[in-house]
Amino acid sequence: MFLIAPVAAEDAIVVTAERRVQALFDVPQSITSLSRGELELIDADHIAEALARAPGVSLHRGSGAEHLTAIRSPVLTSGAGAGSFLFLENGVPLRSAGFANINGLFDAHFEIADRIEIVRGPSGAVYGANAIHGVVNVLTPEPSEDFSASAEVFGDTQERFKGKATLSGTEGANGFFFAASAISESGYREDAGLDQQKLTLRHRYDDGGATIDTIFSLDNLEQETAGFIFGAATLKDRALRRTNDFPQAYRDAKSARLQSTISFDAGENISVQITPFARWNEMAFPQHFLPSNALEENGHWSFGLQSAVYHDAGALSLIVGADIEYTDSYLREFQSDPTIFSYTQGLHYDYDVAAVSLSGFAQAEYAVSSATTVSTAIRVDGTFYEYDNLTDSGIVGRFLRLPDQDDSFVTASPKFSLRHELNDRASVYASYARGARPPQTTDLYRLQVNQTGDQVRPETIDAVELGLRGVLGERVNFSLAGFFMDKRNFFFRDADGFNVSDGKTRHAGVEADIRIELHPALTLSSALTYARHTYRFDRPVGTASEVISFGDDVDTAPRVIANTRLLWRPAAPVRVEAEWVSMGAYFTDAANDHKYDGHNILNLRVEAKLSESLAAFLIVRNVTDALYAERADYAFGEDRYFPGEERTLGFGLRYVQ
């Protein structure tokens, strides 16, 4: 586990594509799997550091645990940012469809993960709503065969302190895994501290017949939030970039999740998997990014069931399944500050939404020959919302409160793929997939003047992909992919602050994930992406400088992203990694008049085993002390930024028994 060696493509495994273990070599889809050894070396303060190693993926860190996500897409915000990506933990969504959180990955217990899998592009039939641009699945370690324990402590020059501990073992038919982690930081910027604690409990019962795998997760987040800084001069000033114009901002969030996967054989070549689950979450934060600074409080509880039946017989493999979920949610928004512009003092929204999601899917895969396999799949999702307005209906300032209403949406997501083995070391594939999702509840019910909920329609994306993966000789692993995607009914907020429900965008690019063993002690790895994300419609707005024109780049959509690492293992107890993170230039406004020039960051990691049980590690982030932006944006006539941390030195100890 200590060393990271090149893994042959045919040896890597994934579970996300079909909710069961598969060889990555056999999957006609772009999936990146980050192993436990790699995650331990990264020792990420934020999950963005880990996901940056997948091509086509970029997370813009905000304040504390916050983030905005891009997977084969621009960095998306608002409802699009919340609902375009499916975030899972052990195969179960962290949030209900339609009730996503734009910072949805801070709930996941990535600090102790055994593996993180990233699906790029529409995910196919097994997963439905919110899997428009991609899926991230954080996988908890399974119980170990023998008793094991681990502990880790870490601190750095940003006054960030982390700790985590695990216990695991198996006795007879019962296995257990326990993990707890905590992080506390005073914050790189003023009034921007963070405290977060996570707990995961796992019990696995396996008597040789049915297997029952139960996982409970708990998360508590309390952070003081820093907002944007303004102006390029501020970004480059070492004192001013640490300031915070929003000292009153904060984000408090809590969540709990329980799932239990029951697996058993139901006859010859037939296996069944059933996963009942339940979740609860709540969150409160002032909207410091708007003139109102209104306090939003939201949350939901839900329960549901995932199911799948697998039939594998010779050349034919079938999967059929159904998912069902019930959700009860609330949202309240209140402005204490005096009225400013059309943001009125007092209550903006107060409503509940109950939802039922019903889904069915089927997939058939047939081996035409020993080298060629074709597959076809379809998923149908039905979503039903019951909206209950708890305050007066009508217009208050810029806010439109709808009367009680019911809404329903039905979407279909087909997928077709062809995979051909060129030889036992390389395969090529082609696929078409449609991704579809119902509107987020905030898209439907948190409206503004001159808008109605019936303008919002399900978002769809059609994606074509060509891929090649394999091994050259004994030293080179590679995965190459090209993609072309058209999206309709793209929901976003324009420069006037109003919601657009019928946007169209196009996404096309090429990706490479390459690992080369230059020497038995030296490995070069790189994730490279070139892509264009463009508007395919025109939209005039009152803010003339932000007019959207057909063919322009979508804002916050760099064409080039790269992550390259050189891993050196001079001796068995030591590993040294240099990581180069390159973010290309991108436009910060929809009219393509303002630009962030991008950045290049160098990180260094050193780890050494001091004994069989104890290891020490040193991490230097931003070695060159670059003054860069984690996120750049242009709004309200100003360039604004979330500044990245300056050079940071950290040291930690890890104990494993």
Short mmCIF file of N, CA, C and O in Angstrom, two decimals, residues 345-416:
data_model
loop_
_atom_site.label_atom_id
_atom_site.label_comp_id
_atom_site.label_asym_id
_atom_site.label_seq_id
_atom_site.Cartn_x
_atom_site.Cartn_y
_atom_site.Cartn_z
N GLN A 345 -36.40 44.02 2.41
CA GLN A 345 -36.23 43.54 3.78
C GLN A 345 -37.42 42.65 4.16
O GLN A 345 -38.55 42.92 3.80
N GLY A 346 -37.13 41.58 4.89
CA GLY A 346 -38.19 40.68 5.33
C GLY A 346 -38.10 39.33 4.65
O GLY A 346 -37.07 38.93 4.10
N LEU A 347 -39.21 38.61 4.68
CA LEU A 347 -39.26 37.25 4.16
C LEU A 347 -39.30 37.24 2.64
O LEU A 347 -40.11 37.94 2.03
N HIS A 348 -38.40 36.46 2.03
CA HIS A 348 -38.41 36.28 0.58
C HIS A 348 -39.18 35.02 0.19
O HIS A 348 -40.09 35.07 -0.64
N TYR A 349 -38.79 33.89 0.76
CA TYR A 349 -39.44 32.61 0.45
C TYR A 349 -39.60 31.80 1.73
O TYR A 349 -38.78 31.87 2.64
N ASP A 350 -40.64 31.00 1.75
CA ASP A 350 -40.83 30.03 2.82
C ASP A 350 -41.72 28.93 2.25
O ASP A 350 -42.93 29.12 2.07
N TYR A 351 -41.13 27.78 1.91
CA TYR A 351 -41.92 26.72 1.29
C TYR A 351 -41.35 25.34 1.64
O TYR A 351 -40.19 25.20 2.02
N ASP A 352 -42.23 24.35 1.51
CA ASP A 352 -41.86 22.94 1.63
C ASP A 352 -42.08 22.27 0.28
O ASP A 352 -42.97 22.68 -0.49
N VAL A 353 -41.31 21.23 0.01
CA VAL A 353 -41.51 20.41 -1.18
C VAL A 353 -41.39 18.95 -0.79
O VAL A 353 -40.40 18.55 -0.18
N ALA A 354 -42.41 18.18 -1.12
CA ALA A 354 -42.33 16.72 -1.00
C ALA A 354 -42.14 16.16 -2.41
O ALA A 354 -42.71 16.67 -3.38
N ALA A 355 -41.33 15.12 -2.53
CA ALA A 355 -41.01 14.59 -3.85
C ALA A 355 -40.97 13.07 -3.81
O ALA A 355 -40.56 12.46 -2.82
N VAL A 356 -41.37 12.49 -4.93
CA VAL A 356 -41.25 11.05 -5.15
C VAL A 356 -40.52 10.84 -6.47
O VAL A 356 -40.87 11.46 -7.48
N SER A 357 -39.49 10.00 -6.44
CA SER A 357 -38.75 9.65 -7.65
C SER A 357 -38.89 8.15 -7.89
O SER A 357 -38.64 7.35 -6.98
N LEU A 358 -39.27 7.80 -9.12
CA LEU A 358 -39.41 6.40 -9.53
C LEU A 358 -38.59 6.20 -10.80
O LEU A 358 -38.74 6.97 -11.76
N SER A 359 -37.75 5.17 -10.81
CA SER A 359 -36.88 4.95 -11.95
C SER A 359 -36.79 3.46 -12.26
O SER A 359 -36.75 2.62 -11.35
N GLY A 360 -36.72 3.15 -13.53
CA GLY A 360 -36.47 1.79 -13.97
C GLY A 360 -35.40 1.79 -15.03
O GLY A 360 -35.29 2.74 -15.83
N PHE A 361 -34.56 0.76 -15.06
CA PHE A 361 -33.49 0.72 -16.05
C PHE A 361 -33.22 -0.72 -16.48
O PHE A 361 -33.52 -1.68 -15.76
N ALA A 362 -32.66 -0.84 -17.68
CA ALA A 362 -32.28 -2.15 -18.21
C ALA A 362 -31.06 -1.97 -19.09
O ALA A 362 -30.93 -0.96 -19.80
N GLN A 363 -30.18 -2.94 -19.04
CA GLN A 363 -28.98 -2.93 -19.87
C GLN A 363 -28.69 -4.34 -20.37
O GLN A 363 -28.78 -5.31 -19.59
N ALA A 364 -28.39 -4.46 -21.64
CA ALA A 364 -28.03 -5.75 -22.24
C ALA A 364 -26.67 -5.60 -22.91
O ALA A 364 -26.44 -4.65 -23.67
N GLU A 365 -25.80 -6.54 -22.63
CA GLU A 365 -24.47 -6.55 -23.24
C GLU A 365 -24.25 -7.92 -23.89
O GLU A 365 -24.49 -8.96 -23.26
N TYR A 366 -23.80 -7.90 -25.14
CA TYR A 366 -23.65 -9.15 -25.88
C TYR A 366 -22.28 -9.19 -26.55
O TYR A 366 -21.87 -8.24 -27.22
N ALA A 367 -21.58 -10.31 -26.34
CA ALA A 367 -20.27 -10.52 -26.96
C ALA A 367 -20.48 -11.08 -28.36
O ALA A 367 -20.80 -12.27 -28.53
N VAL A 368 -20.34 -10.23 -29.36
CA VAL A 368 -20.52 -10.64 -30.74
C VAL A 368 -19.44 -11.65 -31.14
O VAL A 368 -19.68 -12.59 -31.90
N SER A 369 -18.25 -11.43 -30.62
CA SER A 369 -17.13 -12.34 -30.83
C SER A 369 -16.26 -12.30 -29.59
O SER A 369 -16.56 -11.60 -28.62
N SER A 370 -15.17 -13.00 -29.61
CA SER A 370 -14.27 -12.98 -28.46
C SER A 370 -13.64 -11.62 -28.25
O SER A 370 -13.14 -11.32 -27.16
N ALA A 371 -13.68 -10.77 -29.28
CA ALA A 371 -13.02 -9.46 -29.19
C ALA A 371 -13.99 -8.29 -29.19
O ALA A 371 -13.61 -7.18 -28.82
N THR A 372 -15.24 -8.50 -29.58
CA THR A 372 -16.16 -7.39 -29.79
C THR A 372 -17.42 -7.56 -28.94
O THR A 372 -18.04 -8.63 -28.94
N THR A 373 -17.79 -6.49 -28.25
CA THR A 373 -18.97 -6.49 -27.40
C THR A 373 -19.81 -5.27 -27.69
O THR A 373 -19.29 -4.16 -27.83
N VAL A 374 -21.12 -5.48 -27.80
CA VAL A 374 -22.05 -4.35 -27.98
C VAL A 374 -22.97 -4.31 -26.77
O VAL A 374 -23.27 -5.33 -26.15
N SER A 375 -23.41 -3.12 -26.43
CA SER A 375 -24.33 -2.98 -25.31
C SER A 375 -25.34 -1.89 -25.60
O SER A 375 -25.05 -0.94 -26.34
N THR A 376 -26.53 -2.06 -25.04
CA THR A 376 -27.57 -1.05 -25.15
C THR A 376 -28.27 -0.94 -23.81
O THR A 376 -28.38 -1.93 -23.08
N ALA A 377 -28.71 0.26 -23.47
CA ALA A 377 -29.32 0.47 -22.16
C ALA A 377 -30.34 1.59 -22.25
O ALA A 377 -30.28 2.45 -23.13
N ILE A 378 -31.27 1.58 -21.33
CA ILE A 378 -32.27 2.63 -21.23
C ILE A 378 -32.64 2.82 -19.77
O ILE A 378 -32.73 1.84 -19.02
N ARG A 379 -32.85 4.06 -19.39
CA ARG A 379 -33.33 4.39 -18.05
C ARG A 379 -34.47 5.39 -18.20
O ARG A 379 -34.38 6.34 -18.99
N VAL A 380 -35.53 5.19 -17.44
CA VAL A 380 -36.65 6.13 -17.41
C VAL A 380 -36.83 6.61 -15.97
O VAL A 380 -36.91 5.80 -15.05
N ASP A 381 -36.83 7.92 -15.80
CA ASP A 381 -36.98 8.54 -14.48
C ASP A 381 -38.28 9.34 -14.43
O ASP A 381 -38.54 10.16 -15.32
N GLY A 382 -39.06 9.11 -13.41
CA GLY A 382 -40.24 9.93 -13.15
C GLY A 382 -40.07 10.67 -11.83
O GLY A 382 -39.73 10.05 -10.81
N THR A 383 -40.26 11.98 -11.86
CA THR A 383 -40.09 12.81 -10.66
C THR A 383 -41.36 13.61 -10.43
O THR A 383 -41.87 14.25 -11.35
N PHE A 384 -41.83 13.59 -9.19
CA PHE A 384 -43.11 14.23 -8.86
C PHE A 384 -42.90 15.13 -7.64
O PHE A 384 -42.49 14.67 -6.58
N TYR A 385 -43.18 16.44 -7.82
CA TYR A 385 -43.01 17.42 -6.77
C TYR A 385 -44.37 17.91 -6.27
O TYR A 385 -45.27 18.19 -7.08
N GLU A 386 -44.49 18.05 -4.96
CA GLU A 386 -45.67 18.70 -4.35
C GLU A 386 -45.17 19.90 -3.55
O GLU A 386 -44.57 19.76 -2.50
N TYR A 387 -45.42 21.08 -4.10
CA TYR A 387 -44.91 22.34 -3.54
C TYR A 387 -45.98 22.99 -2.66
O TYR A 387 -47.14 23.13 -3.07
N ASP A 388 -45.57 23.38 -1.46
CA ASP A 388 -46.49 23.98 -0.49
C ASP A 388 -45.92 25.32 -0.04
O ASP A 388 -44.92 25.38 0.69
N ASN A 389 -46.53 26.41 -0.49
CA ASN A 389 -46.08 27.75 -0.12
C ASN A 389 -46.61 28.10 1.27
O ASN A 389 -47.82 28.05 1.53
N LEU A 390 -45.72 28.46 2.19
CA LEU A 390 -46.10 28.72 3.57
C LEU A 390 -46.25 30.20 3.89
O LEU A 390 -46.40 30.58 5.05
N THR A 391 -46.20 31.05 2.86
CA THR A 391 -46.39 32.48 3.06
C THR A 391 -47.31 33.00 1.97
O THR A 391 -47.84 32.23 1.17
N ASP A 392 -47.49 34.31 1.90
CA ASP A 392 -48.38 34.88 0.89
C ASP A 392 -47.82 34.68 -0.51
O ASP A 392 -46.62 34.84 -0.74
N SER A 393 -48.69 34.35 -1.45
CA SER A 393 -48.29 34.23 -2.85
C SER A 393 -48.23 35.61 -3.49
O SER A 393 -48.83 36.57 -3.00
N GLY A 394 -47.49 35.71 -4.60
CA GLY A 394 -47.41 36.97 -5.32
C GLY A 394 -46.00 37.52 -5.36
O GLY A 394 -45.02 36.83 -5.07
N ILE A 395 -45.91 38.82 -5.71
CA ILE A 395 -44.61 39.47 -5.91
C ILE A 395 -44.27 40.33 -4.71
O ILE A 395 -45.08 41.13 -4.23
N VAL A 396 -43.03 40.16 -4.22
CA VAL A 396 -42.48 41.01 -3.16
C VAL A 396 -41.10 41.44 -3.65
O VAL A 396 -40.16 40.64 -3.71
N GLY A 397 -40.97 42.73 -4.03
CA GLY A 397 -39.71 43.19 -4.59
C GLY A 397 -39.41 42.45 -5.89
O GLY A 397 -40.24 42.42 -6.81
N ARG A 398 -38.26 41.80 -5.96
CA ARG A 398 -37.89 41.04 -7.15
C ARG A 398 -38.30 39.57 -7.04
O ARG A 398 -38.02 38.77 -7.93
N PHE A 399 -38.96 39.21 -5.95
CA PHE A 399 -39.23 37.81 -5.66
C PHE A 399 -40.66 37.43 -5.99
O PHE A 399 -41.61 38.14 -5.63
N LEU A 400 -40.83 36.31 -6.66
CA LEU A 400 -42.13 35.79 -7.04
C LEU A 400 -42.41 34.52 -6.25
O LEU A 400 -41.67 33.54 -6.35
N ARG A 401 -43.47 34.55 -5.45
CA ARG A 401 -43.87 33.38 -4.67
C ARG A 401 -45.07 32.72 -5.35
O ARG A 401 -46.13 33.34 -5.48
N LEU A 402 -44.89 31.50 -5.76
CA LEU A 402 -45.96 30.79 -6.45
C LEU A 402 -46.97 30.25 -5.44
O LEU A 402 -46.61 29.91 -4.31
N PRO A 403 -48.22 30.11 -5.85
CA PRO A 403 -49.18 29.39 -5.01
C PRO A 403 -48.87 27.89 -5.04
O PRO A 403 -48.07 27.42 -5.85
N ASP A 404 -49.51 27.16 -4.15
CA ASP A 404 -49.27 25.71 -4.09
C ASP A 404 -49.49 25.07 -5.46
O ASP A 404 -50.41 25.45 -6.19
N GLN A 405 -48.65 24.11 -5.80
CA GLN A 405 -48.81 23.43 -7.08
C GLN A 405 -48.08 22.09 -7.06
O GLN A 405 -47.22 21.84 -6.22
N ASP A 406 -48.45 21.23 -8.00
CA ASP A 406 -47.79 19.95 -8.21
C ASP A 406 -47.15 19.96 -9.58
O ASP A 406 -47.70 20.52 -10.54
N ASP A 407 -45.99 19.34 -9.70
CA ASP A 407 -45.28 19.26 -10.97
C ASP A 407 -44.74 17.85 -11.14
O ASP A 407 -44.36 17.19 -10.15
N SER A 408 -44.68 17.39 -12.38
CA SER A 408 -44.12 16.07 -12.66
C SER A 408 -43.28 16.12 -13.93
O SER A 408 -43.56 16.90 -14.85
N PHE A 409 -42.25 15.29 -13.96
CA PHE A 409 -41.34 15.24 -15.10
C PHE A 409 -40.96 13.79 -15.36
O PHE A 409 -40.70 13.02 -14.43
N VAL A 410 -40.94 13.42 -16.62
CA VAL A 410 -40.51 12.09 -17.03
C VAL A 410 -39.41 12.25 -18.06
O VAL A 410 -39.57 12.99 -19.05
N THR A 411 -38.29 11.59 -17.83
CA THR A 411 -37.16 11.67 -18.75
C THR A 411 -36.69 10.26 -19.11
O THR A 411 -36.84 9.32 -18.32
N ALA A 412 -36.09 10.13 -20.29
CA ALA A 412 -35.53 8.85 -20.73
C ALA A 412 -34.07 9.06 -21.10
O ALA A 412 -33.71 10.06 -21.75
N SER A 413 -33.23 8.11 -20.71
CA SER A 413 -31.79 8.21 -20.94
C SER A 413 -31.29 6.93 -21.61
O SER A 413 -30.98 5.95 -20.93
N PRO A 414 -31.20 6.92 -22.94
CA PRO A 414 -30.67 5.73 -23.62
C PRO A 414 -29.14 5.78 -23.73
O PRO A 414 -28.53 6.86 -23.62
N LYS A 415 -28.55 4.61 -23.94
CA LYS A 415 -27.11 4.53 -24.17
C LYS A 415 -26.80 3.34 -25.06
O LYS A 415 -27.39 2.26 -24.91
N PHE A 416 -25.87 3.54 -26.01
CA PHE A 416 -25.40 2.49 -26.89
C PHE A 416 -23.87 2.54 -26.93
O PHE A 416 -23.28 3.63 -26.96
#
